[in-house]
CSV table of C-alpha atoms in Angstrom, one decimal:
chain,number,residue,atom,x,y,z
A,547,UNK,CA,-0.1,0.1,0.1
A,548,UNK,CA,3.1,2.7,1.0
A,549,UNK,CA,4.6,1.5,-2.5
A,550,UNK,CA,0.9,2.5,-4.5
A,551,UNK,CA,0.9,5.4,-2.4
A,552,UNK,CA,4.3,6.8,-3.3
A,553,UNK,CA,3.7,5.9,-6.6
A,554,UNK,CA,0.6,8.2,-7.0
A,555,UNK,CA,2.6,10.9,-5.4
A,556,UNK,CA,5.3,10.7,-7.5
A,557,UNK,CA,2.9,10.8,-10.7
A,558,UNK,CA,0.8,13.8,-9.6
A,559,UNK,CA,4.2,15.7,-8.8
A,560,UNK,CA,4.7,14.7,-12.9
A,561,UNK,CA,1.6,16.1,-14.0
A,562,UNK,CA,1.8,19.8,-12.5
A,563,UNK,CA,4.7,21.5,-13.6
A,564,UNK,CA,7.0,23.6,-11.3
A,565,UNK,CA,5.7,27.1,-10.6
A,566,UNK,CA,8.9,29.2,-12.4
A,567,UNK,CA,8.2,32.6,-11.5
A,568,UNK,CA,7.7,33.8,-7.9
A,569,UNK,CA,5.6,37.1,-8.5
A,570,UNK,CA,6.9,40.1,-6.3
A,571,UNK,CA,4.4,41.5,-4.0
A,572,UNK,CA,1.2,43.6,-5.4
A,573,UNK,CA,2.8,42.5,-8.8
A,574,UNK,CA,0.2,40.7,-11.0
A,575,UNK,CA,0.8,37.2,-11.4
A,576,UNK,CA,-1.2,34.9,-14.7
A,577,UNK,CA,-0.2,31.4,-15.9
A,578,UNK,CA,-1.9,29.3,-19.0
A,579,UNK,CA,-1.5,28.4,-22.4
A,580,UNK,CA,-0.9,31.4,-25.2
A,581,UNK,CA,-1.3,30.8,-28.9
A,582,UNK,CA,0.0,33.9,-31.4
A,583,UNK,CA,-0.4,33.4,-35.4
A,584,UNK,CA,0.5,35.9,-37.7
A,585,UNK,CA,-0.8,36.1,-40.9
A,586,UNK,CA,2.7,36.6,-42.7
A,587,UNK,CA,4.2,35.1,-46.1
A,588,UNK,CA,5.3,32.3,-44.8
A,589,UNK,CA,2.7,32.5,-41.9
A,590,UNK,CA,4.0,32.3,-38.2
A,591,UNK,CA,2.7,30.3,-34.8
A,592,UNK,CA,3.6,30.5,-31.7
A,593,UNK,CA,2.0,28.4,-29.1
A,594,UNK,CA,2.6,27.1,-25.3
A,595,UNK,CA,2.2,27.2,-22.0
A,596,UNK,CA,3.6,30.5,-20.2
A,597,UNK,CA,3.5,32.0,-16.5
A,598,UNK,CA,3.6,36.4,-16.8
A,599,UNK,CA,5.2,38.0,-13.9
A,600,UNK,CA,4.6,42.2,-13.7
A,601,UNK,CA,2.7,44.9,-15.5
A,602,UNK,CA,3.4,47.0,-18.8
A,603,UNK,CA,6.3,48.4,-17.5
A,604,UNK,CA,8.6,45.7,-15.7
A,605,UNK,CA,7.7,42.3,-15.5
A,606,UNK,CA,9.3,38.8,-16.7
A,607,UNK,CA,7.5,36.2,-19.0
A,608,UNK,CA,8.7,32.6,-19.3
A,609,UNK,CA,7.1,29.9,-22.0
A,610,UNK,CA,7.5,26.3,-21.5
A,611,UNK,CA,7.5,23.5,-23.4
A,612,UNK,CA,4.7,20.4,-22.6
A,613,UNK,CA,6.8,18.7,-20.3
A,614,UNK,CA,7.3,21.7,-18.5
A,615,UNK,CA,10.6,23.5,-19.3
A,616,UNK,CA,11.7,26.5,-20.3
A,617,UNK,CA,11.9,27.5,-24.0
A,618,UNK,CA,12.5,31.4,-23.4
A,619,UNK,CA,13.0,33.7,-20.4
A,620,UNK,CA,11.7,37.4,-21.4
A,621,UNK,CA,12.3,40.6,-18.9
A,622,UNK,CA,11.2,43.9,-19.5
A,623,UNK,CA,11.9,47.3,-17.8
A,624,UNK,CA,10.9,50.9,-19.3
A,625,UNK,CA,14.4,50.9,-20.1
A,626,UNK,CA,14.9,47.8,-22.7
A,627,UNK,CA,13.9,44.2,-23.0
A,628,UNK,CA,16.0,40.4,-23.3
A,629,UNK,CA,15.2,37.0,-24.3
A,630,UNK,CA,17.1,34.3,-22.9
A,631,UNK,CA,17.0,31.0,-24.7
A,632,UNK,CA,19.6,28.4,-23.8
A,633,UNK,CA,22.6,30.1,-23.7
A,634,UNK,CA,21.3,33.2,-25.7
A,635,UNK,CA,20.3,36.3,-24.9
A,636,UNK,CA,19.2,39.2,-27.3
A,637,UNK,CA,18.1,42.7,-25.9
A,638,UNK,CA,16.5,45.3,-27.6
A,639,UNK,CA,14.9,49.1,-26.5
A,640,UNK,CA,11.3,48.1,-25.8
A,641,UNK,CA,9.1,44.9,-25.4
A,642,UNK,CA,7.2,45.9,-28.3
A,643,UNK,CA,10.8,45.8,-30.7
A,644,UNK,CA,11.2,42.4,-28.7
A,645,UNK,CA,7.7,40.7,-29.6
A,646,UNK,CA,8.1,42.3,-33.5
A,647,UNK,CA,11.0,40.5,-33.4
A,648,UNK,CA,10.1,37.2,-31.9
A,649,UNK,CA,6.9,37.0,-33.1
A,650,UNK,CA,6.8,38.6,-36.3
A,651,UNK,CA,4.2,41.2,-34.9
A,652,UNK,CA,3.9,43.4,-32.1
A,653,UNK,CA,1.3,42.9,-29.0
A,654,UNK,CA,-0.7,45.4,-27.2
A,655,UNK,CA,1.2,44.9,-24.0
A,656,UNK,CA,-0.6,47.7,-22.3
A,657,UNK,CA,-3.9,46.5,-23.1
A,658,UNK,CA,-3.3,42.6,-22.9
A,659,UNK,CA,-2.1,43.4,-19.4
A,660,UNK,CA,-5.9,45.2,-18.8
A,661,UNK,CA,-7.2,42.0,-20.9
A,662,UNK,CA,-5.5,39.6,-18.3
A,663,UNK,CA,-8.0,41.5,-15.9
A,664,UNK,CA,-11.0,41.3,-17.3
A,665,UNK,CA,-10.9,45.3,-18.6
A,666,UNK,CA,-11.9,45.1,-21.9
A,667,UNK,CA,-9.3,47.9,-23.6
A,668,UNK,CA,-9.9,49.0,-26.8
A,669,UNK,CA,-6.7,49.5,-28.4
A,670,UNK,CA,-6.0,51.0,-32.4
A,671,UNK,CA,-6.1,47.5,-34.6
A,672,UNK,CA,-6.6,45.3,-32.4
A,673,UNK,CA,-10.7,43.7,-31.6
A,674,UNK,CA,-10.3,41.9,-28.3
A,675,UNK,CA,-13.3,39.4,-27.2
A,676,UNK,CA,-13.6,38.5,-23.2
A,677,UNK,CA,-16.7,36.9,-23.6
A,678,UNK,CA,-15.7,33.7,-22.2
A,679,UNK,CA,-13.2,35.6,-19.5
A,680,UNK,CA,-15.1,33.9,-16.6
A,681,UNK,CA,-14.0,30.5,-18.4
A,682,UNK,CA,-10.1,31.7,-17.8
A,683,UNK,CA,-10.5,32.6,-22.4
A,684,UNK,CA,-9.3,35.5,-23.9
A,685,UNK,CA,-8.8,36.0,-27.6
A,686,UNK,CA,-8.0,39.1,-30.0
A,687,UNK,CA,-7.5,39.5,-33.4
A,688,UNK,CA,-5.4,42.1,-34.9
A,689,UNK,CA,-6.9,43.7,-38.6
A,690,UNK,CA,-4.4,46.3,-39.0
A,691,UNK,CA,-2.0,47.4,-39.7
A,692,UNK,CA,-1.0,44.1,-41.5
A,693,UNK,CA,-0.2,41.5,-41.3
A,694,UNK,CA,-3.1,40.1,-39.7
A,695,UNK,CA,-2.5,38.7,-36.0
A,696,UNK,CA,-4.7,36.7,-33.4
A,697,UNK,CA,-4.2,35.9,-30.2
A,698,UNK,CA,-5.4,33.4,-27.6
A,699,UNK,CA,-4.7,32.6,-24.0
A,700,UNK,CA,-6.6,30.3,-21.9
A,701,UNK,CA,-5.6,31.0,-18.1
A,702,UNK,CA,-5.3,28.7,-15.4
A,703,UNK,CA,-7.2,28.8,-12.4
A,704,UNK,CA,-5.6,28.4,-8.7
């Protein structure tokens, strides 16, 4: 019986990846899955699990593969933004420039943080759909400027 209980505890530990971020007091924290699709030539698509802490001015984003291993770690402040992938670090002057390079499009960062809190903030070119927010789902579409892009987020509930 003890062996079965130990095996079950080990399996449960494998099923839930360990949290990668420890949010500072008073900072927002979100985790879940997200997908970004850009209708460029050729089309680009990025998806995976994430942990996000901070606000539009300063924060950290960790992208994870299905096994819970870190694929990329993004840090930003008012002065710069950087991404670490393995042993490679790239820096840009802003989070907008960094997301443009990584995803093929910039994301509306200030509006995104509002969307994560259930506030449907309008931003030029983007249309957010928060109808399923209470179920932890956020979608947003960008129609201008081209290329068109879509963002889908499914939040984990504590």
